């Protein structure tokens, strides 16, 4: 592809600041740069189709020094490093991760068969087939209840909508539990000491810490030590214990001239003349996209990956835009064959073969007998006759089944034989 456009630097800035960091193959050229995207595997760290070695990388989660095993599949990270000439391996120098929000589930009426929208802390969180769900107590996202506490990673527009790439349940005995969310202030009332983020009204009249300079449009993180009150009809209210301005309240990114940037993001708010990329306005007439990228193909909720570099004037020159692939199908079965890059499973009297690549989310949930799930899990760990669940799409050109997620599970119990 040869696609070029110029985004104002604030678009890049907003995208990185508003991404929940804590999903698309890469065509990033070799050299140092910044990558923002979803973690798909470990053993190194796989992000945006590249396997990054992490031996010399610093890792922080929520601003605190951490380790690689504290990251999870589906987390969105900001990774600095370099990509080798092969385009699929590289070296990370730093990885940072922070959740988009952590708090109470307030409404589940929009969730049907594990997909749809749920209200978490007054934010509309979209759950799709590709959302990774992790819980020590619940078997699936359909078992969530109102007032459960969850941590959400994903792509946000800053004004109340989030596409979740990972949801993890928490409990109120967790030492690191911190009920919080980030977003742009609206409807600020300096007399009543309230403002809104999404559908949540924040009352900061009794907050122990409040940064100076609050104003509509300012990016903040708010925390509470109390349960959220209200309901879906009348709205929800948070009594804030702390209001902190994030990133000086604006959405800047101090990229250096010539720095390569690659990021994933969510498309929304499409009109005849523009769309939003992670909540930031992109005008069609500012783009110089050639004919092999069809802007008419954009739909709300689509995830795209953009690549480019920082120009001398501070603008972000986009050299490529491509659509990331969502999962279209989901199957499960016993492994009958595999190679270094494919796995074949049984489907009744037939079999299906899937291509597994660096973009495939690799998840191990096998814990029967003496087994424990592997954090550093890859296709090499999958054995013949093991049971797996695979999400995939069919490549339009090659007609291959491309696995977007491979999850190894305990084999189902055989059905009882009736006499």
Short mmCIF file of C-alpha atoms in Angstrom, two decimals:
data_model
loop_
_atom_site.label_atom_id
_atom_site.label_comp_id
_atom_site.label_asym_id
_atom_site.label_seq_id
_atom_site.Cartn_x
_atom_site.Cartn_y
_atom_site.Cartn_z
CA UNK A 1 0.00 0.00 0.00
CA UNK A 2 1.07 3.56 -0.56
CA UNK A 3 -1.22 5.82 1.39
CA UNK A 4 -0.23 9.24 2.63
CA UNK A 5 -2.03 11.83 4.63
CA UNK A 6 -1.25 14.44 7.22
CA UNK A 7 -2.97 14.49 10.61
CA UNK A 8 -2.58 17.49 12.81
CA UNK A 9 -0.30 16.58 15.71
CA UNK A 10 -3.19 16.95 18.12
CA UNK A 11 -4.89 13.96 16.47
CA UNK A 12 -1.86 11.83 17.22
CA UNK A 13 -1.61 13.32 20.66
CA UNK A 14 -5.21 12.57 21.49
CA UNK A 15 -4.99 9.07 20.16
CA UNK A 16 -2.12 8.10 22.40
CA UNK A 17 -3.40 9.94 25.45
CA UNK A 18 -6.95 8.62 25.11
CA UNK A 19 -6.00 5.03 24.32
CA UNK A 20 -6.44 2.73 27.28
CA UNK A 21 -2.99 1.28 27.52
CA UNK A 22 -2.69 -1.69 30.38
CA UNK A 23 -6.62 -4.13 18.25
CA UNK A 24 -3.66 -5.78 12.18
CA UNK A 25 -0.51 -6.75 10.84
CA UNK A 26 2.40 -4.40 10.95
CA UNK A 27 4.25 -3.04 7.97
CA UNK A 28 6.27 -0.65 10.09
CA UNK A 29 9.74 -0.26 8.68
CA UNK A 30 12.87 -0.96 10.67
CA UNK A 31 14.03 1.69 13.11
CA UNK A 32 13.01 3.19 16.42
CA UNK A 33 9.50 4.38 17.08
CA UNK A 34 6.32 4.15 19.12
CA UNK A 35 3.67 1.48 18.75
CA UNK A 36 0.24 1.63 20.37
CA UNK A 37 -1.81 -1.54 20.21
CA UNK A 38 -3.26 -4.67 21.76
CA UNK A 39 -1.07 -7.36 23.32
CA UNK A 40 -1.74 -10.67 21.52
CA UNK A 41 0.90 -12.97 22.99
CA UNK A 42 3.88 -13.50 25.26
CA UNK A 43 7.23 -15.22 25.25
CA UNK A 44 8.38 -11.82 24.21
CA UNK A 45 5.51 -9.35 23.80
CA UNK A 46 3.45 -9.44 20.61
CA UNK A 47 1.88 -6.11 19.59
CA UNK A 48 0.49 -5.11 16.18
CA UNK A 49 1.92 -8.20 14.49
CA UNK A 50 5.47 -7.77 15.79
CA UNK A 51 7.27 -9.99 18.32
CA UNK A 52 9.23 -7.62 20.57
CA UNK A 53 12.05 -8.91 22.76
CA UNK A 54 11.70 -7.42 26.24
CA UNK A 55 14.92 -8.45 28.01
CA UNK A 56 16.07 -4.82 28.26
CA UNK A 57 12.65 -3.16 28.41
CA UNK A 58 11.29 -1.17 31.31
CA UNK A 59 7.64 -1.98 32.05
CA UNK A 60 5.22 0.14 34.02
CA UNK A 61 1.56 -0.41 34.79
CA UNK A 62 -0.48 2.52 36.08
CA UNK A 63 2.73 4.48 36.45
CA UNK A 64 4.43 1.91 38.68
CA UNK A 65 7.40 -0.28 37.79
CA UNK A 66 6.17 -3.76 36.94
CA UNK A 67 6.98 -7.01 35.12
CA UNK A 68 5.87 -8.62 31.87
CA UNK A 69 3.77 -11.31 33.56
CA UNK A 70 1.52 -8.59 34.99
CA UNK A 71 0.39 -7.71 31.46
CA UNK A 72 -2.54 -9.59 29.96
CA UNK A 73 -3.78 -10.59 26.52
CA UNK A 74 -6.04 -7.78 25.30
CA UNK A 75 -4.24 -5.02 27.19
CA UNK A 76 -3.51 -1.92 25.13
CA UNK A 77 0.06 -0.73 25.56
CA UNK A 78 2.31 2.09 24.45
CA UNK A 79 5.54 0.45 23.37
CA UNK A 80 8.76 2.20 22.41
CA UNK A 81 11.39 0.24 20.56
CA UNK A 82 12.63 -0.82 17.17
CA UNK A 83 11.44 -3.20 14.46
CA UNK A 84 13.93 -5.36 12.59
CA UNK A 85 14.23 -5.43 8.81
CA UNK A 86 12.03 -8.54 8.64
CA UNK A 87 9.06 -6.46 9.88
CA UNK A 88 7.88 -9.13 12.35
CA UNK A 89 10.49 -9.02 15.12
CA UNK A 90 11.91 -6.19 17.17
CA UNK A 91 13.21 -4.99 20.50
CA UNK A 92 11.25 -3.03 23.09
CA UNK A 93 12.92 -0.41 25.28
CA UNK A 94 9.81 0.51 27.29
CA UNK A 95 6.20 -0.64 27.65
CA UNK A 96 3.56 1.31 29.54
CA UNK A 97 0.05 0.21 30.35
CA UNK A 98 -2.89 1.70 32.23
CA UNK A 99 -6.53 0.65 32.31
CA UNK A 100 -9.25 2.89 30.91
CA UNK A 101 -11.44 2.52 33.97
CA UNK A 102 -11.81 0.32 37.01
CA UNK A 103 -15.07 0.22 38.87
CA UNK A 104 -18.65 -0.92 39.22
CA UNK A 105 -20.88 -2.52 36.63
CA UNK A 106 -24.07 -0.43 36.73
CA UNK A 107 -26.29 -1.89 34.00
CA UNK A 108 -26.23 -5.09 31.94
CA UNK A 109 -29.47 -4.79 29.99
CA UNK A 110 -27.61 -4.26 26.71
CA UNK A 111 -25.61 -7.49 26.98
CA UNK A 112 -27.05 -10.41 24.99
CA UNK A 113 -25.25 -13.75 24.66
CA UNK A 114 -22.00 -12.18 25.79
CA UNK A 115 -21.92 -9.26 23.35
CA UNK A 116 -23.46 -5.80 23.33
CA UNK A 117 -23.04 -2.81 25.62
CA UNK A 118 -22.82 -2.55 29.38
CA UNK A 119 -22.68 0.48 31.63
CA UNK A 120 -19.57 0.67 33.79
CA UNK A 121 -19.12 3.79 35.91
CA UNK A 122 -21.52 5.70 33.67
CA UNK A 123 -19.58 4.80 30.53
CA UNK A 124 -21.04 2.82 27.63
CA UNK A 125 -18.67 -0.12 27.16
CA UNK A 126 -19.01 -2.17 23.98
CA UNK A 127 -18.29 -5.89 24.24
CA UNK A 128 -17.73 -7.84 21.02
CA UNK A 129 -16.59 -11.33 20.08
CA UNK A 130 -12.94 -10.22 20.34
CA UNK A 131 -13.14 -8.80 23.87
CA UNK A 132 -10.91 -10.88 26.16
CA UNK A 133 -12.61 -11.75 29.46
CA UNK A 134 -10.53 -12.80 32.45
CA UNK A 135 -11.94 -13.88 35.81
CA UNK A 136 -10.96 -16.17 38.65
CA UNK A 137 -14.60 -16.73 39.60
CA UNK A 138 -16.78 -16.33 36.49
CA UNK A 139 -16.77 -18.63 33.48
CA UNK A 140 -17.93 -15.99 30.99
CA UNK A 141 -18.85 -12.34 30.70
CA UNK A 142 -22.52 -13.37 30.65
CA UNK A 143 -22.20 -14.21 34.35
CA UNK A 144 -21.41 -10.60 35.33
CA UNK A 145 -23.79 -8.97 37.81
CA UNK A 146 -24.61 -5.38 38.66
CA UNK A 147 -22.15 -4.03 41.27
CA UNK A 148 -19.39 -6.41 40.17
CA UNK A 149 -16.07 -4.59 39.96
CA UNK A 150 -14.14 -4.83 36.71
CA UNK A 151 -11.06 -3.37 35.04
CA UNK A 152 -11.43 -2.32 31.40
CA UNK A 153 -8.78 -1.88 28.73
CA UNK A 154 -9.69 -0.65 25.27
CA UNK A 155 -10.18 2.31 22.96
CA UNK A 156 -12.14 5.32 24.23
CA UNK A 157 -13.56 8.51 22.76
CA UNK A 158 -13.16 10.41 26.04
CA UNK A 159 -16.83 11.34 26.28
CA UNK A 160 -18.37 8.14 27.54
CA UNK A 161 -17.89 5.37 24.97
CA UNK A 162 -15.29 2.61 25.16
CA UNK A 163 -14.63 -0.40 22.94
CA UNK A 164 -13.31 -3.01 25.37
CA UNK A 165 -10.38 -5.17 24.28
CA UNK A 166 -10.06 -6.76 27.71
CA UNK A 167 -12.27 -6.94 30.81
CA UNK A 168 -10.97 -8.43 34.04
CA UNK A 169 -13.04 -8.95 37.17
CA UNK A 170 -11.72 -7.63 40.47
CA UNK A 171 -12.95 -7.89 44.04
CA UNK A 172 -13.09 -5.42 46.89
CA UNK A 173 -10.35 -7.25 48.78
CA UNK A 174 -7.77 -6.70 46.04
CA UNK A 175 -4.92 -4.64 47.45
CA UNK A 176 -4.54 -2.75 44.17
CA UNK A 177 -8.25 -2.00 43.76
CA UNK A 178 -8.77 1.62 42.76
CA UNK A 179 -12.22 2.65 41.54
CA UNK A 180 -11.44 5.21 38.86
CA UNK A 181 -12.07 6.44 35.36
CA UNK A 182 -10.64 8.93 32.90
CA UNK A 183 -12.40 11.28 30.51
CA UNK A 184 -13.05 14.80 29.34
CA UNK A 185 -14.97 17.12 31.66
CA UNK A 186 -18.31 18.46 30.47
CA UNK A 187 -21.09 20.44 32.19
CA UNK A 188 -18.72 21.77 34.84
CA UNK A 189 -20.60 23.54 37.65
CA UNK A 190 -18.15 25.38 39.90
CA UNK A 191 -20.94 26.33 42.30
CA UNK A 192 -22.35 22.85 42.85
CA UNK A 193 -18.86 21.37 42.35
CA UNK A 194 -19.99 18.81 39.81
CA UNK A 195 -19.19 17.78 36.25
CA UNK A 196 -19.99 14.86 33.96
CA UNK A 197 -18.00 12.20 32.15
CA UNK A 198 -20.24 10.22 29.83
CA UNK A 199 -23.46 9.48 31.74
CA UNK A 200 -21.77 9.81 35.13
CA UNK A 201 -22.16 12.91 37.27
CA UNK A 202 -19.09 13.52 39.43
CA UNK A 203 -19.60 15.37 42.71
CA UNK A 204 -16.23 16.60 43.94
CA UNK A 205 -17.51 18.78 46.79
CA UNK A 206 -16.00 16.48 49.41
CA UNK A 207 -12.93 15.33 47.47
CA UNK A 208 -9.74 15.22 49.49
CA UNK A 209 -7.65 16.25 46.47
CA UNK A 210 -8.74 18.40 43.52
CA UNK A 211 -6.29 19.79 41.00
CA UNK A 212 -6.66 23.44 40.08
CA UNK A 213 -7.65 24.34 36.53
CA UNK A 214 -10.74 22.23 36.00
CA UNK A 215 -12.69 23.26 32.89
CA UNK A 216 -14.89 21.73 30.22
CA UNK A 217 -12.78 19.71 27.81
CA UNK A 218 -9.99 19.05 30.31
CA UNK A 219 -8.82 15.45 30.61
CA UNK A 220 -9.05 14.17 34.19
CA UNK A 221 -8.82 11.01 36.22
CA UNK A 222 -11.33 10.72 39.05
CA UNK A 223 -11.30 8.26 41.93
CA UNK A 224 -13.80 7.34 44.62
CA UNK A 225 -13.91 5.38 47.84
CA UNK A 226 -17.70 5.02 47.73
CA UNK A 227 -20.20 3.01 45.73
CA UNK A 228 -21.88 4.67 42.74
CA UNK A 229 -25.48 5.77 43.38
CA UNK A 230 -28.39 6.24 40.99
CA UNK A 231 -29.96 4.23 38.19
CA UNK A 232 -30.02 3.93 34.41
CA UNK A 233 -33.14 6.12 34.11
CA UNK A 234 -32.18 9.02 36.37
CA UNK A 235 -28.42 8.79 35.92
CA UNK A 236 -25.51 7.81 38.13
CA UNK A 237 -23.58 9.84 40.67
CA UNK A 238 -20.02 9.43 41.91
CA UNK A 239 -18.77 11.11 45.06
CA UNK A 240 -15.14 11.74 44.11
CA UNK A 241 -12.31 11.39 46.59
CA UNK A 242 -9.73 12.70 44.12
CA UNK A 243 -9.78 14.64 40.85
CA UNK A 244 -6.48 14.75 39.00
CA UNK A 245 -5.75 16.49 35.71
CA UNK A 246 -4.15 14.00 33.33
CA UNK A 247 -1.28 14.95 31.02
CA UNK A 248 -1.56 18.64 31.93
CA UNK A 249 -5.22 18.47 30.95
CA UNK A 250 -4.57 18.31 27.25
CA UNK A 251 -3.79 15.55 24.83
CA UNK A 252 -0.32 16.23 23.58
CA UNK A 253 2.36 13.81 22.47
CA UNK A 254 5.96 14.97 22.46
CA UNK A 255 7.20 12.99 19.50
CA UNK A 256 10.60 13.75 18.02
CA UNK A 257 11.12 14.73 14.41
CA UNK A 258 11.42 11.61 12.27
CA UNK A 259 9.97 9.31 14.94
CA UNK A 260 7.94 6.44 13.48
CA UNK A 261 4.46 6.01 14.93
CA UNK A 262 2.05 3.10 14.59
CA UNK A 263 -1.23 2.98 16.45
CA UNK A 264 -4.52 1.20 16.54
CA UNK A 265 -7.70 3.12 17.14
CA UNK A 266 -11.46 3.17 16.91
CA UNK A 267 -13.48 4.90 14.19
CA UNK A 268 -16.70 6.64 15.21
CA UNK A 269 -18.84 9.67 14.40
CA UNK A 270 -18.64 9.24 10.63
CA UNK A 271 -20.16 12.02 8.53
CA UNK A 272 -19.92 12.96 4.86
CA UNK A 273 -16.85 15.07 5.59
CA UNK A 274 -15.10 13.57 8.62
CA UNK A 275 -14.76 10.82 11.20
CA UNK A 276 -13.45 10.49 14.73
CA UNK A 277 -10.29 8.49 15.50
CA UNK A 278 -10.28 7.70 19.24
CA UNK A 279 -12.56 10.67 19.69
CA UNK A 280 -10.48 13.12 17.65
CA UNK A 281 -11.79 14.78 14.50
CA UNK A 282 -10.22 13.81 11.17
CA UNK A 283 -11.40 15.78 8.14
CA UNK A 284 -11.55 13.81 4.89
CA UNK A 285 -10.26 16.78 2.89
CA UNK A 286 -7.07 16.79 4.97
CA UNK A 287 -6.22 13.27 3.82
CA UNK A 288 -4.32 12.25 0.72
CA UNK A 289 -5.36 8.61 0.59
CA UNK A 290 -4.84 6.85 -2.73
CA UNK A 291 -7.48 4.74 -4.44
CA UNK A 292 -6.63 1.42 -2.77
CA UNK A 293 -8.04 2.60 0.56
CA UNK A 294 -11.78 3.14 0.40
CA UNK A 295 -12.85 5.75 2.94
CA UNK A 296 -16.45 4.74 2.21
CA UNK A 297 -15.69 1.43 3.92
CA UNK A 298 -15.38 3.12 7.31
CA UNK A 299 -18.08 2.14 9.81
CA UNK A 300 -18.61 3.11 13.43
CA UNK A 301 -16.73 0.82 15.78
CA UNK A 302 -14.17 -0.25 13.16
CA UNK A 303 -10.60 -0.64 14.40
CA UNK A 304 -7.93 0.72 12.07
CA UNK A 305 -4.15 0.89 12.27
CA UNK A 306 -2.34 4.01 11.08
CA UNK A 307 1.39 4.32 10.48
CA UNK A 308 3.58 7.33 9.83
CA UNK A 309 6.16 9.67 11.32
CA UNK A 310 6.56 13.02 13.01
CA UNK A 311 7.47 15.75 10.51
CA UNK A 312 9.71 18.75 11.18
CA UNK A 313 6.69 20.97 11.82
CA UNK A 314 5.36 18.56 14.46
CA UNK A 315 2.57 17.14 12.32
CA UNK A 316 1.97 13.42 12.07
CA UNK A 317 2.41 12.28 8.47
CA UNK A 318 0.34 9.14 7.94
CA UNK A 319 1.90 6.83 5.40
CA UNK A 320 -0.56 3.96 5.70
CA UNK A 321 -4.05 3.26 6.98
CA UNK A 322 -5.49 -0.21 7.05
CA UNK A 323 -8.50 -1.92 8.55
CA UNK A 324 -7.90 -4.49 11.26
CA UNK A 325 -9.80 -7.76 11.04
CA UNK A 326 -12.54 -8.61 13.49
CA UNK A 327 -13.48 -12.20 14.18
CA UNK A 328 -16.40 -13.44 12.09
CA UNK A 329 -16.68 -17.02 13.32
CA UNK A 330 -16.01 -19.13 16.39
CA UNK A 331 -15.47 -22.91 16.52
CA UNK A 332 -14.05 -25.46 18.92
CA UNK A 333 -12.69 -28.95 18.61
CA UNK A 334 -9.83 -31.34 19.24
CA UNK A 335 -6.48 -30.73 17.56
CA UNK A 336 -5.78 -33.31 14.86
CA UNK A 337 -2.70 -31.79 13.25
CA UNK A 338 -0.45 -28.74 13.42
CA UNK A 339 2.61 -27.15 11.84
CA UNK A 340 4.72 -24.18 12.89
CA UNK A 341 2.06 -21.82 11.54
CA UNK A 342 -1.19 -23.81 11.32
CA UNK A 343 -3.49 -25.86 13.50
CA UNK A 344 -6.17 -28.29 12.37
CA UNK A 345 -9.17 -29.26 14.49
CA UNK A 346 -11.91 -31.81 14.15
CA UNK A 347 -15.38 -30.71 13.16
CA UNK A 348 -17.64 -33.73 13.19
CA UNK A 349 -16.58 -35.95 10.30
CA UNK A 350 -14.40 -33.22 8.78
CA UNK A 351 -11.56 -30.91 9.81
CA UNK A 352 -10.76 -27.21 9.59
CA UNK A 353 -7.26 -25.74 9.29
CA UNK A 354 -6.33 -22.28 10.58
CA UNK A 355 -3.33 -20.04 10.06
CA UNK A 356 -1.84 -18.75 13.32
CA UNK A 357 0.30 -15.60 13.17
CA UNK A 358 1.67 -12.82 15.39
CA UNK A 359 -1.75 -11.15 15.47
CA UNK A 360 -3.45 -14.24 16.90
CA UNK A 361 -4.39 -13.78 20.56
CA UNK A 362 -2.90 -16.80 22.35
CA UNK A 363 -4.69 -17.73 25.60
CA UNK A 364 -4.21 -20.79 27.78
CA UNK A 365 -7.07 -21.81 30.08
CA UNK A 366 -6.15 -25.47 30.49
CA UNK A 367 -5.94 -26.37 34.17
CA UNK A 368 -7.26 -29.91 34.45
CA UNK A 369 -5.25 -32.45 36.42
CA UNK A 370 -1.79 -31.16 37.30
CA UNK A 371 -1.79 -28.57 34.50
CA UNK A 372 -1.75 -24.86 35.14
CA UNK A 373 -2.43 -22.25 32.44
CA UNK A 374 0.72 -20.91 30.78
CA UNK A 375 1.35 -17.18 30.61
CA UNK A 376 4.04 -17.64 27.96
CA UNK A 377 1.80 -19.66 25.67
CA UNK A 378 2.34 -20.24 21.96
CA UNK A 379 1.34 -22.63 19.19
CA UNK A 380 4.37 -24.75 20.10
CA UNK A 381 2.66 -25.60 23.42
CA UNK A 382 -0.44 -27.02 21.71
CA UNK A 383 -0.47 -30.80 21.38
CA UNK A 384 -2.46 -33.23 19.26
CA UNK A 385 -5.78 -34.25 20.88
CA UNK A 386 -5.96 -31.11 23.03
CA UNK A 387 -9.17 -29.08 22.98
CA UNK A 388 -9.12 -25.53 21.62
CA UNK A 389 -11.55 -22.75 20.81
CA UNK A 390 -10.69 -20.64 17.77
CA UNK A 391 -12.07 -17.31 16.57
CA UNK A 392 -11.29 -16.48 12.96
CA UNK A 393 -12.06 -14.75 9.68
CA UNK A 394 -11.65 -15.92 6.10
CA UNK A 395 -9.08 -14.04 4.02
CA UNK A 396 -10.82 -12.73 0.91
CA UNK A 397 -7.80 -13.30 -1.33
CA UNK A 398 -6.24 -16.55 -0.14
CA UNK A 399 -9.47 -17.98 1.32
CA UNK A 400 -7.42 -19.12 4.32
CA UNK A 401 -9.00 -19.32 7.75
CA UNK A 402 -7.00 -16.78 9.79
CA UNK A 403 -7.14 -17.35 13.55
CA UNK A 404 -7.68 -14.14 15.49
CA UNK A 405 -7.70 -16.01 18.80
CA UNK A 406 -6.66 -19.49 19.90
CA UNK A 407 -7.65 -20.53 23.40
CA UNK A 408 -6.59 -23.89 24.82
CA UNK A 409 -9.20 -25.28 27.21
CA UNK A 410 -9.91 -28.35 29.30
CA UNK A 411 -11.54 -31.07 27.23
CA UNK A 412 -15.31 -31.19 27.72
CA UNK A 413 -16.64 -34.07 29.78
CA UNK A 414 -18.06 -36.86 27.63
CA UNK A 415 -21.80 -37.04 27.52
CA UNK A 416 -23.21 -39.90 29.60
CA UNK A 417 -24.26 -43.00 27.72
CA UNK A 418 -27.94 -43.74 28.24
CA UNK A 419 -28.91 -47.39 28.60
#
